[in-house]
Every structure is written in structure tokens, then in C-alpha cells.
Coordinates of C-alpha atoms and ligand atoms in Angstrom, one line a residue:
X1 CA 93.1 -39.0 74.6
X2 CA 92.3 -39.1 78.2
X3 CA 90.8 -42.3 79.8
X4 CA 88.9 -40.3 82.4
X5 CA 85.7 -42.3 83.2
X6 CA 83.4 -39.4 83.9
X7 CA 83.8 -35.7 83.2
X8 CA 81.1 -33.3 84.4
X9 CA 81.2 -29.6 83.6
X10 CA 79.0 -26.9 85.1
X11 CA 76.0 -29.1 85.8
X12 CA 73.0 -27.3 86.9
X13 CA 69.6 -28.6 87.9
X14 CA 66.5 -26.6 88.4
X15 CA 63.3 -28.4 89.6
X16 CA 59.9 -26.9 89.0
X17 CA 58.7 -24.2 86.7
X18 CA 56.6 -21.9 88.9
X19 CA 58.4 -22.5 92.2
X20 CA 62.0 -23.2 91.2
X21 CA 64.5 -25.1 93.2
X22 CA 68.1 -24.7 92.1
X23 CA 69.3 -28.1 93.3
X24 CA 72.6 -27.9 91.4
X25 CA 74.3 -24.6 90.7
X26 CA 77.3 -25.5 88.6
X27 CA 79.0 -28.7 89.5
X28 CA 82.2 -29.9 87.8
X29 CA 84.1 -33.0 88.6
X30 CA 86.1 -35.8 87.1
X31 CA 86.1 -39.5 88.1
X32 CA 89.0 -41.7 87.1
X33 CA 88.9 -45.4 86.5
X34 CA 89.1 -47.4 89.7
X35 CA 88.5 -44.5 92.0
X36 CA 86.4 -44.9 95.2
X37 CA 84.8 -41.6 96.1
X38 CA 82.2 -40.6 98.7
X39 CA 79.8 -37.7 98.4
X40 CA 78.8 -36.2 101.7
X41 CA 76.8 -33.1 102.7
X42 CA 73.7 -32.0 104.6
X43 CA 70.2 -33.2 103.6
X44 CA 69.0 -31.2 100.6
X45 CA 72.5 -30.2 99.5
X46 CA 72.0 -31.9 96.1
X47 CA 73.7 -35.3 96.5
X48 CA 71.0 -37.5 95.1
X49 CA 70.3 -35.0 92.3
X50 CA 74.0 -35.1 91.3
X51 CA 74.2 -38.9 91.5
X52 CA 71.1 -39.3 89.4
X53 CA 72.5 -37.0 86.7
X54 CA 75.9 -38.6 86.8
X55 CA 74.1 -41.9 86.3
X56 CA 72.0 -40.5 83.4
X57 CA 68.8 -41.3 85.3
X58 CA 68.0 -37.6 85.1
X59 CA 69.1 -34.9 82.6
X60 CA 70.7 -31.7 83.9
X61 CA 69.1 -28.3 83.1
X62 CA 72.5 -27.3 81.7
X63 CA 76.1 -28.5 81.6
X64 CA 78.0 -31.3 79.9
X65 CA 78.5 -34.9 81.0
X66 CA 80.9 -37.2 79.3
X67 CA 81.0 -40.8 80.3
X68 CA 83.7 -43.1 78.8
X69 CA 84.5 -40.3 76.4
X70 CA 80.9 -40.0 75.1
X71 CA 78.8 -36.9 75.5
X72 CA 75.7 -38.5 77.1
X73 CA 73.7 -35.2 77.2
X74 CA 73.3 -35.6 73.5
X75 CA 71.9 -39.2 73.6
X76 CA 68.2 -40.1 73.2
X77 CA 66.4 -41.8 76.1
X78 CA 66.7 -45.2 74.4
X79 CA 70.4 -44.7 73.7
X80 CA 70.9 -43.7 77.3
X81 CA 69.0 -46.8 78.6
X82 CA 71.3 -49.0 76.5
X83 CA 74.4 -47.1 77.6
X84 CA 73.4 -47.4 81.3
X85 CA 72.7 -51.1 81.0
X86 CA 76.1 -51.7 79.5
X87 CA 78.3 -49.4 81.5
X88 CA 76.8 -48.4 84.8
X89 CA 75.7 -50.2 87.9
X90 CA 73.4 -48.8 90.6
X91 CA 72.9 -49.5 94.3
X92 CA 70.1 -47.7 96.1
X93 CA 69.2 -47.4 99.7
X94 CA 66.2 -49.6 99.2
X95 CA 67.6 -52.4 97.1
X96 CA 64.6 -52.6 94.7
X97 CA 64.8 -56.4 94.3
X98 CA 61.9 -58.0 92.6
X99 CA 60.3 -60.0 95.5
X100 CA 58.9 -62.9 93.6
X101 CA 62.2 -63.7 92.0
X102 CA 65.1 -65.6 93.5
X103 CA 68.5 -64.1 94.4
X104 CA 69.9 -65.6 91.2
X105 CA 67.1 -64.3 89.0
X106 CA 67.4 -60.9 90.5
X107 CA 71.1 -60.8 89.7
X108 CA 70.4 -61.9 86.1
X109 CA 67.7 -59.3 85.6
X110 CA 69.9 -56.7 83.9
X111 CA 71.2 -59.3 81.4
X112 CA 67.6 -60.3 80.5
X113 CA 66.9 -56.6 79.8
X114 CA 70.0 -56.6 77.6
X115 CA 69.1 -59.7 75.7
X116 CA 66.1 -62.0 75.9
X117 CA 68.3 -65.1 75.7
X118 CA 69.8 -66.1 79.0
X119 CA 73.0 -68.1 78.7
X120 CA 74.5 -70.7 80.9
X121 CA 77.7 -68.6 81.0
X122 CA 75.8 -65.7 82.5
X123 CA 74.0 -67.9 85.0
X124 CA 77.4 -69.2 86.2
X125 CA 78.7 -65.7 86.3
X126 CA 75.7 -64.7 88.4
X127 CA 76.3 -67.6 90.8
X128 CA 80.0 -66.5 91.0
X129 CA 79.0 -63.0 92.0
X130 CA 76.6 -64.3 94.6
X131 CA 79.4 -66.3 95.9
X132 CA 81.6 -63.2 95.9
X133 CA 79.1 -61.4 98.0
X134 CA 78.8 -64.3 100.4
X135 CA 75.5 -65.7 99.4
X136 CA 76.5 -69.0 97.9
X137 CA 73.9 -70.8 100.1
X138 CA 71.1 -68.4 99.3
X139 CA 71.2 -68.5 95.5
X140 CA 67.7 -69.9 95.1
X141 CA 66.0 -68.1 98.0
X142 CA 63.3 -65.7 97.0
X143 CA 64.2 -62.0 97.7
X144 CA 61.6 -61.9 100.4
X145 CA 63.3 -64.8 102.2
X146 CA 66.5 -62.9 102.7
X147 CA 67.6 -60.4 105.5
X148 CA 68.0 -56.7 104.7
X149 CA 71.8 -57.1 104.5
X150 CA 71.5 -60.2 102.3
X151 CA 69.1 -58.4 99.9
X152 CA 71.5 -55.5 99.7
X153 CA 74.3 -57.9 98.8
X154 CA 72.1 -59.3 96.0
X155 CA 71.7 -55.8 94.8
X156 CA 75.4 -55.4 94.7
X157 CA 75.9 -58.6 92.7
X158 CA 73.1 -57.4 90.4
X159 CA 75.0 -54.1 89.9
X160 CA 78.1 -56.1 88.9
X161 CA 76.6 -58.6 86.4
X162 CA 77.2 -56.4 83.3
X163 CA 80.7 -55.6 84.5
X164 CA 80.2 -51.8 84.7
X165 CA 83.2 -49.6 85.0
X166 CA 81.3 -47.3 87.3
X167 CA 78.9 -48.0 90.2
X168 CA 76.8 -45.3 91.7
X169 CA 75.4 -45.8 95.1
X170 CA 73.0 -43.6 97.0
X171 CA 73.2 -44.4 100.7
X172 CA 73.5 -48.1 100.0
X173 CA 73.7 -48.9 103.7
X174 CA 71.3 -46.3 105.0
X175 CA 68.9 -49.0 105.8
X176 CA 71.3 -51.4 107.6
X177 CA 72.7 -51.8 111.1
X178 CA 76.3 -50.7 111.7
X179 CA 77.8 -54.2 111.6
X180 CA 76.2 -55.0 108.3
X181 CA 77.2 -51.5 107.0
X182 CA 80.8 -52.3 107.7
X183 CA 80.5 -55.7 105.9
X184 CA 78.8 -54.1 102.9
X185 CA 81.5 -51.4 102.6
X186 CA 84.2 -54.0 103.0
X187 CA 82.6 -55.8 100.1
X188 CA 82.4 -52.7 97.9
X189 CA 86.1 -52.0 98.6
X190 CA 87.0 -55.6 97.9
X191 CA 85.2 -55.3 94.5
X192 CA 86.8 -52.0 93.8
X193 CA 90.2 -53.4 94.5
X194 CA 89.7 -56.7 92.7
X195 CA 87.8 -55.6 89.6
X196 CA 89.0 -52.0 89.5
X197 CA 85.3 -50.9 89.4
X198 CA 85.0 -47.2 90.2
X199 CA 82.5 -46.2 92.9
X200 CA 80.8 -43.0 93.7
X201 CA 78.9 -43.5 97.0
X202 CA 76.6 -41.0 98.7
X203 CA 76.8 -41.5 102.5
X204 CA 75.9 -39.9 105.7
X205 CA 78.4 -42.0 107.5
X206 CA 81.7 -40.1 108.1
X207 CA 83.4 -43.2 109.3
X208 CA 82.6 -44.9 106.0
X209 CA 83.5 -41.8 103.9
X210 CA 86.9 -41.7 105.6
X211 CA 87.7 -45.1 104.1
X212 CA 87.3 -43.7 100.6
X213 CA 90.1 -42.5 98.3
X214 CA 88.4 -39.2 98.0
X215 CA 85.7 -37.2 99.7
X216 CA 83.5 -34.7 97.8
X217 CA 81.5 -32.4 100.1
X218 CA 78.4 -30.7 98.9
X219 CA 76.5 -27.7 100.2
X220 CA 73.6 -25.8 98.6
X221 CA 74.0 -27.3 95.2
X222 CA 77.7 -26.9 94.9
X223 CA 80.8 -28.9 95.6
X224 CA 82.5 -27.0 98.5
X225 CA 85.3 -29.4 99.3
X226 CA 87.0 -32.2 97.3
X227 CA 90.0 -33.9 99.0
X228 CA 91.8 -37.2 99.3
X229 CA 90.6 -39.3 102.3
X230 CA 92.9 -41.1 104.5
X231 CA 91.5 -44.1 102.8
X232 CA 92.8 -47.6 102.9
X233 CA 96.0 -48.3 101.2
X234 CA 95.0 -50.5 98.3
X235 CA 97.9 -52.9 98.8
X236 CA 97.2 -53.2 102.5
X237 CA 93.5 -53.8 101.7
X238 CA 94.5 -56.3 99.1
X239 CA 96.6 -58.2 101.6
X240 CA 93.6 -58.3 104.0
X241 CA 91.1 -59.8 101.6
X242 CA 91.0 -63.3 100.3
X243 CA 91.7 -63.7 96.6
X244 CA 88.7 -64.3 94.4
X245 CA 88.6 -67.6 92.7
X246 CA 87.6 -67.3 89.0
X247 CA 86.0 -70.4 87.6
X248 CA 86.3 -69.3 84.0
X249 CA 90.1 -68.8 84.2
X250 CA 90.4 -71.6 86.7
X251 CA 92.7 -69.8 89.1
X252 CA 92.7 -67.4 92.0
X253 CA 92.9 -63.8 91.1
X254 CA 95.3 -62.0 93.3
X255 CA 96.7 -59.2 91.2
X256 CA 95.5 -55.7 91.7
X257 CA 94.2 -53.7 88.7
X258 CA 91.8 -54.4 86.0
X259 CA 90.9 -58.0 86.1
X260 CA 88.3 -59.3 83.7
X261 CA 86.6 -62.3 85.3
X262 CA 85.2 -63.6 82.0
Ligands
ATP1 N1 61.8 -34.0 92.1 C1 62.0 -32.9 92.8 N2 61.2 -31.8 92.6 C2 61.5 -30.6 93.2 N3 62.5 -30.4 94.1 C3 63.3 -31.5 94.3 C4 63.1 -32.7 93.7 N4 64.1 -33.6 94.1 C5 64.9 -32.9 94.9 N5 64.4 -31.6 95.1 C6 65.0 -30.5 95.9 O1 66.4 -30.4 95.4 C7 67.3 -30.2 96.5 C8 68.3 -31.3 96.5 O2 67.7 -32.5 96.8 P1 68.5 -33.9 96.9 O3 67.5 -35.0 96.9 O4 69.5 -33.9 95.8 O5 69.3 -33.7 98.3 P2 70.2 -34.8 99.1 O6 71.5 -34.1 99.3 O7 70.2 -36.0 98.4 O8 69.4 -34.9 100.5 P3 69.3 -36.2 101.4 O9 70.5 -36.2 102.2 O10 68.1 -35.8 102.3 O11 69.0 -37.4 100.6 C9 66.4 -30.1 97.8 O12 66.1 -28.8 98.1 C10 65.1 -30.9 97.3 O13 64.0 -30.4 98.0
MG2 MG1 69.5 -38.0 98.8

């Protein structure tokens, strides 16, 4: 039994019926737990199409996709929605926060979708995540009263609330200035290192991609290159970041690897 997180085999995607666009022409890739990968490639090469299929937001025209050992191509829409809510997190270029809700409420939103009953435990977990992304003092601000970078950090906390094993991000910093971009990526790497959450991030930013563990290059609907990036040594990275304090276990977490905060 393999513990591969994601196994995609020969994925194709054809948009349209009269005029057909072959957006994916046979993409195969595996993602392992805790991996931090970047997808790069020219505009129109199929990055978003691939990410949406890997995240089960779209169904491929053909091919097989296994996530956590389950063949998701066979699931119904409702089963998929449940599966996504439990196992996957998403961060988009435009954060899609609900403007009338506070930072805290936005982070809790996926848990409300999962179950109508909010719990105190979840609220404290959401606060902890907002603290982790540096927004301790903005917990009760409405989304509209936050800067672009702060809103994106709320979206990152929201992606983490259900403790997904895999987070898919489509140009998560495409809308941010270069300094905030660096901060957001540092945060993603920090989360990757601390919680062992795997990331697949579409980016146009070569500098950012170079900091991944792996770079996947796409061209014309195909993966043309797939290679290890120089990356950041996970131990070095770990030494550079402050340990996360876990209120539930009442201690600082400083060990690398899979750490359950709850
Ligand atoms: N809903 C759609 N209907 C028809 N064609 C589509 C649709 N979405 C994407 N395409 C086409 O599929 C191809 C791949 O698009 P995709 O959005 O995956 O590219 P991308 O690599 O994410 O580009 P970008 O860097 O500009 O975001 C493009 O030729 C695009 O025009
Ligand atoms: Mg795109």
C-alpha cells in the first residue's frame, strides 16, 4: 500500500463541443505527503485547468485521479463536495472572502459547511490559525477592513481550518506586491514545514518557484519538465522560523513532520 497523496494518470481535458480546446493532453503526476511543488508555464498552458481537476473542482474528460487512495473520478458531486471539504484546501488569486463577515467567521466558514453546529474548540482553533498567519489583532475585523495581503492571509487560515493534507493554490500572490508575496510564501513554507501539509502552487514568479521542493513545467497541455528545485532545506527553514505555540497541547511545537495541532 502506497501512501501517495495524489496519483493522476493520463488526465485529458477538452473544453467545448463545436470548437474544442484540448487544454490537457495526457498529464500524469504523483504528489507525496508534505511535498511543496510549483506549477509554472506560459499563459494558456493548462495550469489552472490541471489544478482545478486535481482539486476535484472540475472533472477530466478522461484519465484517473486518486486522492488519498480513493478514485475520485468515480464519486458523485455530493461525495466530491464532502471529500473536498474534509481533505483539501484552496487558495485563489482573489481570496473570495465573504465581505460582510469577520476574519474569524471567514476562517470558520468551511467548518459551518461541514456541520451546522459551531463549537468552541473550532473557534479557538480558528483564532490560533489567525494568530499563526499574523492576524491576532484583526480577528474581529470585517474582511473589507483588511488590506489585500491580510485578506489573503485570512484565506490561508481558512484553507487550513479543516486540516487538509493538500492545499492547492492558483497564483495566491498574483494580486499582491513583492514584499507581501515574500511574506505569504514564507508563511506557506512555514505551514508546510510545521504541519506537513502538501502544497501545489501555480505561480508566474520564478523566484518563488525556485524555493519549492519541485518545479513542474507545463506547455500546451502537457508536463514538459518536472525537476527538484534548489528549494530551501527543510531543517534550515525550520531553524529560521519560530516554533508554533499550540494551546491545545500546551507547548511549543518544534518538531518537523506530521504534527496534529488538535
Ligand atoms: N471554461 C473554458 N472553456 C473553454 N476553454 C477554456 C476554458 N478554460 C480554459 N480554457 C482554455 O484552456 C486552455 C488552458 O487554460 P488555463 O486556464 O488552464 O491556462 P493557464 O495555464 O492557467 O493560463 P494563465 O497563466 O493565463 O492563468 C487555454 O487555451 C484556455 O483558453
Ligand atoms: Mg490560470
